[in-house]
Amino acid sequence: MPSRRRSRQRALQILFLWDARRQPVDEAIDGYYDTLYSEEHPERDPFVADLVRGTVEHVAEVDEQISKHRRALAHRAHARGGPQRPPPGGL
């Protein structure tokens, strides 16, 4: 059984695939293991599947929280005078 840290990393990779490909969550999970580990055939970690399915189930709430914090960061950057840019001609 992989570490929880490794399981969370795999879940994030699967979520990236799911979001990019817009495929059913179970296909994303299967595709991750079949494509990336086609020769190794590791034991599938149920914790990874639980993390992925749970996140997909609550994706609207997750997106809302990300948007809320993204807006706050944008407001702070604007208050500072915008994003920091290197001077013309490079550093």
Short mmCIF file of C-alpha atoms in Angstrom, two decimals:
data_model
loop_
_atom_site.label_atom_id
_atom_site.label_comp_id
_atom_site.label_asym_id
_atom_site.label_seq_id
_atom_site.Cartn_x
_atom_site.Cartn_y
_atom_site.Cartn_z
CA MET A 1 0.00 0.00 0.00
CA PRO A 2 1.51 3.36 -1.01
CA SER A 3 1.89 6.21 1.46
CA ARG A 4 -1.01 8.62 1.86
CA ARG A 5 1.19 11.32 0.36
CA ARG A 6 1.78 9.21 -2.75
CA SER A 7 -1.94 8.40 -2.90
CA ARG A 8 -2.81 12.10 -2.82
CA GLN A 9 -0.30 12.77 -5.60
CA ARG A 10 -1.86 10.06 -7.74
CA ALA A 11 -5.35 11.38 -7.02
CA LEU A 12 -4.28 14.85 -8.16
CA GLN A 13 -2.83 13.40 -11.37
CA ILE A 14 -6.06 11.53 -12.06
CA LEU A 15 -8.13 14.65 -11.38
CA PHE A 16 -5.99 16.53 -13.88
CA LEU A 17 -6.64 13.83 -16.49
CA TRP A 18 -10.35 13.81 -15.67
CA ASP A 19 -10.60 17.59 -16.04
CA ALA A 20 -8.54 17.72 -19.24
CA ARG A 21 -10.30 14.83 -20.97
CA ARG A 22 -13.83 15.38 -19.60
CA GLN A 23 -14.38 11.66 -19.30
CA PRO A 24 -16.26 9.66 -16.66
CA VAL A 25 -14.34 9.48 -13.41
CA ASP A 26 -13.96 5.69 -13.48
CA GLU A 27 -12.48 5.89 -16.99
CA ALA A 28 -9.98 8.48 -15.76
CA ILE A 29 -8.95 6.22 -12.88
CA ASP A 30 -8.65 3.17 -15.15
CA GLY A 31 -6.80 5.18 -17.79
CA TYR A 32 -4.29 6.42 -15.24
CA TYR A 33 -3.36 2.94 -14.12
CA ASP A 34 -3.57 1.35 -17.59
CA THR A 35 -1.52 4.04 -19.33
CA LEU A 36 1.09 5.02 -16.77
CA TYR A 37 1.59 1.62 -15.23
CA SER A 38 0.79 -0.69 -18.13
CA GLU A 39 3.83 -2.91 -17.55
CA GLU A 40 3.94 -2.75 -13.75
CA HIS A 41 0.26 -3.41 -12.98
CA PRO A 42 0.40 -2.05 -9.42
CA GLU A 43 -2.30 -2.85 -6.93
CA ARG A 44 -4.96 -0.19 -7.15
CA ASP A 45 -5.23 1.95 -4.07
CA PRO A 46 -8.85 2.35 -2.89
CA PHE A 47 -7.86 5.56 -1.06
CA VAL A 48 -6.92 7.12 -4.42
CA ALA A 49 -10.29 6.23 -5.92
CA ASP A 50 -12.10 7.58 -2.85
CA LEU A 51 -10.21 10.87 -3.06
CA VAL A 52 -10.91 11.25 -6.77
CA ARG A 53 -14.60 10.35 -6.55
CA GLY A 54 -15.11 12.54 -3.48
CA THR A 55 -13.50 15.52 -5.18
CA VAL A 56 -15.50 15.04 -8.37
CA GLU A 57 -18.67 14.77 -6.29
CA HIS A 58 -17.93 18.17 -4.73
CA VAL A 59 -16.22 19.85 -7.69
CA ALA A 60 -18.68 22.77 -7.80
CA GLU A 61 -17.94 23.61 -4.16
CA VAL A 62 -14.19 23.26 -4.73
CA ASP A 63 -14.37 25.56 -7.77
CA GLU A 64 -16.35 28.11 -5.75
CA GLN A 65 -13.70 28.19 -3.01
CA ILE A 66 -10.88 28.51 -5.54
CA SER A 67 -12.67 31.36 -7.31
CA LYS A 68 -13.31 33.16 -4.04
CA HIS A 69 -9.65 33.03 -3.04
CA ARG A 70 -8.47 33.83 -6.55
CA ARG A 71 -10.54 37.02 -6.52
CA ALA A 72 -9.09 38.00 -3.14
CA LEU A 73 -5.56 37.55 -4.48
CA ALA A 74 -6.40 39.59 -7.57
CA HIS A 75 -7.74 42.42 -5.39
CA ARG A 76 -4.56 42.40 -3.29
CA ALA A 77 -2.38 42.49 -6.40
CA HIS A 78 -4.41 45.40 -7.75
CA ALA A 79 -4.08 47.28 -4.44
CA ARG A 80 -0.29 46.86 -4.62
CA GLY A 81 -0.26 48.39 -8.08
CA GLY A 82 -0.72 45.27 -10.14
CA PRO A 83 1.44 42.23 -10.62
CA GLN A 84 5.16 42.68 -10.17
CA ARG A 85 6.86 42.79 -13.53
CA PRO A 86 10.56 42.79 -14.35
CA PRO A 87 11.93 46.10 -15.63
CA PRO A 88 12.03 46.61 -19.40
CA GLY A 89 15.05 44.91 -20.86
CA GLY A 90 15.02 42.06 -18.38
CA LEU A 91 16.59 41.61 -14.99
#
